[in-house]
C-alpha cells in the first residue's frame, strides 16, 4: 500500500486498482488532511478543473479565429492529451498520481457517460425530425454522395496502402476503419460550427444541415445494424436477427408509446405556461431507461436516448424547457468531462512517424474527396462554385461525433491507443484548417448586393409598391396597419405587403422559414408563433378593405436573433421589396417611460441596415402614447410630417411621404430645415429642385403642405421639433444627413446610432414626442451610385424618374 492507501497491479494485461474502502467516503477526521484522498472530493475537483480549463482554452483560441469546436476538441486532447493527459502534465508522475490517479478514473468516466448521454439527447431534441425524414432532393443528393464516396474511396485507398506499404500490426488491422470514418458528417458538429459562424440562416447553412441530418439518419441505421451483427464469434447464429428485432421493438415502443404520451404533455400545457417539473423529471427518467434498454439489446447506450430525443417536439414548450434544463449542467460541466476522459487516453508520443504520414495520406485524400462529393451535386443544383466549395468545407467539419466514434472503436478493440491518438489528431487539424478557410471564402453580403435601384424614390408611378414588414410584437399591429393603409394602394399602383413574423429560435437547432396560406381557414400562423389571432385578422381585414389593390403574404422566421437579418435580407431580395420596415428595439408604457429594451433586435437592425438590398425603415412605434386612430375605419385625418435636412435618406423619406399624401385621409407636412445665413450652393439647389418636383406633382392637393424653418444651430433645431411634438401621428426622417452645423455636437448625445442623429432625437423620451417615427435609409448601392454619378449630371437633369 502507498500513502494513498491504494495498490495497482497488472493481471492478464489489465490494470486493477486496490484501495482502502474507508477513504471512499468524505474524510471527517480534520480540516488539514488531504481532501483528494476521498473519491467524492477528487471527483468534484476534477470536474471543476476540467470546466475551468475548457473555458480558458476557448478564450485563448477565440482571438486566433478558431471555432469553439476546436476548443472543445483541444479540451478533450488538451485536458487529456496536452494539459493533464500523458502528452504534457500527465507525463509528470507526481501530477498524474495526485490529481488524476487511476482510482479516480471510474467515477469520472461514469459522470462523463451521463454527460455524453444527456448531451446527445439534448441535440436530438433540437433536431427537426421532419427535415431528417424529408430532406429534399438537393440534401439527399449531397448527403448520399458524401456518404458513399467518402466511405468507398478512402477505404479503397486504405486497402492499397495495406498491400504496398509496410506498417505495424495495429495500424494494419484498423486502417480501413479509420479510412471509413472520414465519411462521418455529424449534424451536431455542423450545427455548432454554422451557429458560431452566423451561417445558420444562409442557403449554405440550410443545405448543410439538411444534408448532415440525412447522413445521420443513414448512419444511425448502419450503426444499429453493425451493433446487431457485432458479437463473439461462434455464438448463436440467430443472435443478429434477435438483436435487430429487439432494436426495432425499442424504436417502435418509443415512437408509438412514448411519443403519444409526450404529445399529450404538450397539449396539457397551457399556451405561454411552463411544463410541469414532474413531466420534465419523467422524461429524464425515460432517457436513463432507454439507454439501459439499448445496452440490454446489444446497442450502444446512446442509441435509445437519441431516438427518444427525436420523437420529442422541438421548440416551446417542451423542447425548449428540456434544452434549458440540460444546457448548463450538461454542456457546461458533464460534456467537458467526457472530452477530458477521452483525452486522458490520448498520448501523441505513442504515434510512430510512419503511422503518422500514412494516416495523413488517408485524411488528406478523404478531405478532398468529401469536397468533390459535395461540390458536384451542389453545382448540379445550380449552386455557385464558390458556395459549393464553402459547403464542402463545412461538410468537412469534425468534432464530438468523430470523438464518440473513435471511443466506441477503441472500446471494441478495433483500434488501439496509437490509432485513437491519430484519429483525434486528425480531427483537430482538419477543423483548425477548415474554419479560417470558411471565414475567408464566405462573403455573407455578396448575395444581397443589388445592381438595380430598389427604392421608393426611383419607383415608377404605375409600379407595384412592394413593402416588407417585420413584426415582433402584436402591440405594434395597429400602427403597422395604419402605415400600410396610408401607403395608398390603387389599381394603378398596387401595394404588395410581405409580412415576416420574427420568432426567436428556442429549443431547436435548424432555423425555419414558414410560408402561411392565405384564407379564412388558415391557422398555420397561430400554431407556429406566439402571436394572437389579432395579427392575422387585422392583416386580412386590410386586404379585404383594399380588395384588388393590396395583397398580403405572411411568413414566419424562426431563427436565432444573431442570424435573423439573413432571412429578412433574403426575403427582401426574393420579393424585390422597395423598403423593409423593422421594429425598434425599445417599447414604451402608457406613461411614456421605456417598458423594455431588446438589444438583440438592435443588433439585428444594424445588420439589416448594412446588408439590405433595398431601403430600410426603423419603426419607432408609439401607438400606446398617441391617438388610437384606425385609418381603415375612421374618417378623421391622419397627420404625417417629413423632416427634411437634405441627402439621399431624406429624399427617400420625402418620396414615401409624397406617396402617402395621395391618400384622402392623410395630411402631409414637409418641413425643411435651412441653416440661417447659408449660401445657396449646389447641394441646396438640388434639394430645392427635388422638393419642387414633388410639389408640382401634388399641385391642387391641399393636403400637401410645405414649410421652411431657418435655424441657426442644433438648439434651434431642437426647439422647432419640440413645438411639433403634439401635432402629428407619424414622423418621417432620413437616417443620415450631409455635414451641417445644425447637427454638430448632437451626435455626442446619441444613444441609438442606428437611428442617426435626427432619428435618435425623435425617439428620445426627453422630447416627449407621442407620434410614431419612421427612420429611413435609402438603399446603400443607390446612394453610392448617386455619389459617383453626381459629377456627370447637370443641374437640369431630373432627380426623379417617375414621381410616385
CSV table of C-alpha atoms in Angstrom, one decimal, residues 453-650:
chain,number,residue,atom,x,y,z
A,453,UNK,CA,-32.2,50.5,-57.7
A,454,UNK,CA,-34.7,49.2,-55.2
A,455,UNK,CA,-36.1,52.4,-53.6
A,456,UNK,CA,-39.3,54.3,-53.2
A,457,UNK,CA,-37.8,57.4,-54.8
A,458,UNK,CA,-36.9,55.7,-58.1
A,459,UNK,CA,-40.0,53.5,-58.4
A,460,UNK,CA,-42.3,54.3,-61.3
A,461,UNK,CA,-45.8,55.7,-60.6
A,462,UNK,CA,-47.6,52.7,-62.0
A,463,UNK,CA,-45.2,50.2,-60.5
A,464,UNK,CA,-46.3,47.8,-57.8
A,465,UNK,CA,-45.2,49.1,-54.4
A,466,UNK,CA,-43.6,46.2,-52.5
A,467,UNK,CA,-43.1,46.6,-48.8
A,468,UNK,CA,-41.7,44.1,-46.3
A,469,UNK,CA,-43.0,44.5,-42.8
A,470,UNK,CA,-41.2,42.7,-39.9
A,471,UNK,CA,-43.3,42.2,-36.8
A,472,UNK,CA,-42.0,41.0,-33.4
A,473,UNK,CA,-44.8,42.2,-31.1
A,474,UNK,CA,-48.5,42.2,-31.7
A,475,UNK,CA,-48.8,45.6,-29.9
A,476,UNK,CA,-47.4,47.2,-33.0
A,477,UNK,CA,-50.1,45.8,-35.2
A,478,UNK,CA,-52.4,48.9,-35.2
A,479,UNK,CA,-49.6,51.3,-36.2
A,480,UNK,CA,-48.4,48.9,-38.9
A,481,UNK,CA,-52.0,48.6,-40.3
A,482,UNK,CA,-52.2,52.4,-40.4
A,483,UNK,CA,-48.8,52.6,-42.2
A,484,UNK,CA,-49.9,50.1,-44.8
A,485,UNK,CA,-53.2,51.9,-45.3
A,486,UNK,CA,-51.7,55.3,-45.8
A,487,UNK,CA,-49.2,53.8,-48.3
A,488,UNK,CA,-52.1,54.3,-50.7
A,489,UNK,CA,-52.9,51.2,-52.7
A,490,UNK,CA,-54.6,51.8,-56.0
A,491,UNK,CA,-55.5,49.8,-59.1
A,492,UNK,CA,-52.6,51.6,-61.0
A,493,UNK,CA,-50.1,51.0,-58.2
A,494,UNK,CA,-50.9,48.0,-56.1
A,495,UNK,CA,-49.4,47.5,-52.6
A,496,UNK,CA,-47.8,44.1,-52.1
A,497,UNK,CA,-47.3,43.5,-48.4
A,498,UNK,CA,-44.9,40.8,-47.3
A,499,UNK,CA,-45.3,40.3,-43.6
A,500,UNK,CA,-42.5,38.5,-41.7
A,501,UNK,CA,-43.2,37.5,-38.2
A,502,UNK,CA,-39.9,37.3,-36.2
A,503,UNK,CA,-39.8,34.5,-33.6
A,504,UNK,CA,-36.6,33.6,-31.7
A,505,UNK,CA,-35.5,30.1,-32.2
A,506,UNK,CA,-35.6,28.3,-28.8
A,507,UNK,CA,-35.1,24.6,-28.2
A,508,UNK,CA,-34.4,24.0,-31.9
A,509,UNK,CA,-31.2,23.9,-34.0
A,510,UNK,CA,-32.4,24.3,-37.6
A,511,UNK,CA,-33.9,27.7,-38.4
A,512,UNK,CA,-37.3,27.6,-40.1
A,513,UNK,CA,-39.0,29.9,-42.6
A,514,UNK,CA,-42.7,29.2,-42.8
A,515,UNK,CA,-45.0,30.4,-45.6
A,516,UNK,CA,-48.6,30.8,-44.4
A,517,UNK,CA,-51.5,30.2,-46.6
A,518,UNK,CA,-54.0,33.0,-47.1
A,519,UNK,CA,-57.7,32.5,-46.5
A,520,UNK,CA,-60.2,32.2,-43.7
A,521,UNK,CA,-59.3,28.6,-42.9
A,522,UNK,CA,-55.6,29.3,-42.4
A,523,UNK,CA,-54.5,28.5,-38.9
A,524,UNK,CA,-50.8,27.7,-39.6
A,525,UNK,CA,-49.6,31.0,-38.2
A,526,UNK,CA,-51.4,30.6,-34.9
A,527,UNK,CA,-49.9,27.2,-34.4
A,528,UNK,CA,-46.3,28.2,-35.1
A,529,UNK,CA,-45.9,31.6,-33.4
A,530,UNK,CA,-46.9,33.2,-30.2
A,531,UNK,CA,-48.8,36.0,-31.9
A,532,UNK,CA,-52.5,36.0,-31.3
A,533,UNK,CA,-55.2,35.8,-34.0
A,534,UNK,CA,-55.5,39.6,-33.8
A,535,UNK,CA,-52.4,40.0,-36.1
A,536,UNK,CA,-53.8,37.7,-38.8
A,537,UNK,CA,-57.3,39.1,-38.6
A,538,UNK,CA,-56.0,42.7,-38.9
A,539,UNK,CA,-53.9,41.9,-41.9
A,540,UNK,CA,-56.8,40.0,-43.5
A,541,UNK,CA,-59.2,43.0,-42.9
A,542,UNK,CA,-56.7,45.3,-44.5
A,543,UNK,CA,-56.6,43.1,-47.6
A,544,UNK,CA,-60.4,42.9,-47.7
A,545,UNK,CA,-60.8,46.7,-47.4
A,546,UNK,CA,-58.4,47.2,-50.3
A,547,UNK,CA,-59.5,44.2,-52.4
A,548,UNK,CA,-57.9,44.2,-55.8
A,549,UNK,CA,-55.4,46.9,-54.8
A,550,UNK,CA,-53.5,45.3,-51.9
A,551,UNK,CA,-52.1,41.8,-51.5
A,552,UNK,CA,-50.7,40.3,-48.3
A,553,UNK,CA,-48.3,37.3,-47.9
A,554,UNK,CA,-47.4,36.1,-44.4
A,555,UNK,CA,-44.2,34.3,-43.3
A,556,UNK,CA,-42.7,33.4,-40.0
A,557,UNK,CA,-38.9,33.3,-39.5
A,558,UNK,CA,-37.9,31.1,-36.5
A,559,UNK,CA,-34.2,31.9,-36.1
A,560,UNK,CA,-31.6,33.0,-33.6
A,561,UNK,CA,-31.5,36.8,-33.3
A,562,UNK,CA,-27.9,36.7,-34.4
A,563,UNK,CA,-28.9,35.4,-37.9
A,564,UNK,CA,-32.4,36.8,-38.2
A,565,UNK,CA,-31.2,39.5,-40.6
A,566,UNK,CA,-30.3,36.8,-43.1
A,567,UNK,CA,-34.0,35.8,-43.5
A,568,UNK,CA,-35.0,39.5,-43.7
A,569,UNK,CA,-32.5,40.4,-46.4
A,570,UNK,CA,-33.2,37.2,-48.4
A,571,UNK,CA,-36.9,37.9,-48.3
A,572,UNK,CA,-36.4,41.5,-49.4
A,573,UNK,CA,-34.3,40.3,-52.3
A,574,UNK,CA,-36.6,37.5,-53.4
A,575,UNK,CA,-39.7,39.6,-53.2
A,576,UNK,CA,-38.0,42.7,-54.8
A,577,UNK,CA,-39.1,44.9,-52.0
A,578,UNK,CA,-38.7,48.7,-52.3
A,579,UNK,CA,-38.4,49.1,-48.5
A,580,UNK,CA,-38.2,46.8,-45.5
A,581,UNK,CA,-39.7,48.0,-42.1
A,582,UNK,CA,-38.1,46.6,-39.0
A,583,UNK,CA,-39.2,47.2,-35.4
A,584,UNK,CA,-37.3,49.4,-32.9
A,585,UNK,CA,-35.7,47.6,-30.0
A,586,UNK,CA,-37.5,49.7,-27.3
A,587,UNK,CA,-41.1,49.7,-26.2
A,588,UNK,CA,-43.0,52.3,-24.3
A,589,UNK,CA,-45.5,52.2,-21.4
A,590,UNK,CA,-48.6,54.3,-21.4
A,591,UNK,CA,-46.9,57.0,-19.3
A,592,UNK,CA,-44.1,57.5,-21.8
A,593,UNK,CA,-41.4,55.5,-19.9
A,594,UNK,CA,-39.4,52.7,-21.5
A,595,UNK,CA,-41.1,49.4,-20.8
A,596,UNK,CA,-38.5,47.0,-22.3
A,597,UNK,CA,-35.2,47.0,-24.3
A,598,UNK,CA,-34.2,44.1,-26.6
A,599,UNK,CA,-30.6,44.5,-27.6
A,600,UNK,CA,-30.8,41.5,-29.9
A,601,UNK,CA,-33.3,43.4,-32.1
A,602,UNK,CA,-31.0,46.4,-32.1
A,603,UNK,CA,-28.1,44.3,-33.4
A,604,UNK,CA,-30.4,42.7,-36.0
A,605,UNK,CA,-31.4,46.2,-37.2
A,606,UNK,CA,-27.8,47.3,-37.5
A,607,UNK,CA,-27.1,44.2,-39.7
A,608,UNK,CA,-30.2,44.8,-41.8
A,609,UNK,CA,-29.1,48.4,-42.4
A,610,UNK,CA,-25.7,47.2,-43.5
A,611,UNK,CA,-26.8,44.4,-45.8
A,612,UNK,CA,-30.3,45.1,-47.0
A,613,UNK,CA,-30.7,45.1,-50.8
A,614,UNK,CA,-33.3,47.9,-50.6
A,615,UNK,CA,-34.3,50.8,-48.5
A,616,UNK,CA,-34.8,50.2,-44.8
A,617,UNK,CA,-37.1,51.9,-42.3
A,618,UNK,CA,-36.9,51.5,-38.5
A,619,UNK,CA,-40.3,52.0,-37.0
A,620,UNK,CA,-40.3,53.6,-33.5
A,621,UNK,CA,-43.9,52.6,-32.6
A,622,UNK,CA,-45.7,54.8,-30.1
A,623,UNK,CA,-49.3,53.9,-30.7
A,624,UNK,CA,-49.8,53.4,-26.9
A,625,UNK,CA,-48.9,57.1,-26.3
A,626,UNK,CA,-50.7,58.8,-29.2
A,627,UNK,CA,-54.3,58.8,-30.6
A,628,UNK,CA,-55.6,55.3,-31.3
A,629,UNK,CA,-56.9,56.1,-34.8
A,630,UNK,CA,-57.6,53.4,-37.3
A,631,UNK,CA,-57.3,54.9,-40.8
A,632,UNK,CA,-59.3,51.9,-42.1
A,633,UNK,CA,-62.4,52.7,-40.1
A,634,UNK,CA,-62.0,56.4,-39.2
A,635,UNK,CA,-62.5,59.3,-41.5
A,636,UNK,CA,-60.6,61.7,-39.3
A,637,UNK,CA,-57.3,63.0,-40.8
A,638,UNK,CA,-54.0,61.3,-40.2
A,639,UNK,CA,-51.2,63.8,-39.8
A,640,UNK,CA,-47.8,63.0,-41.2
A,641,UNK,CA,-44.7,65.2,-41.3
A,642,UNK,CA,-41.5,64.8,-43.2
A,643,UNK,CA,-38.5,66.4,-41.6
A,644,UNK,CA,-36.1,67.4,-44.4
A,645,UNK,CA,-32.4,68.4,-44.0
A,646,UNK,CA,-31.1,67.0,-47.3
A,647,UNK,CA,-29.4,63.9,-48.6
A,648,UNK,CA,-30.5,60.6,-50.1
A,649,UNK,CA,-32.1,59.3,-47.0
A,650,UNK,CA,-34.3,62.4,-46.6
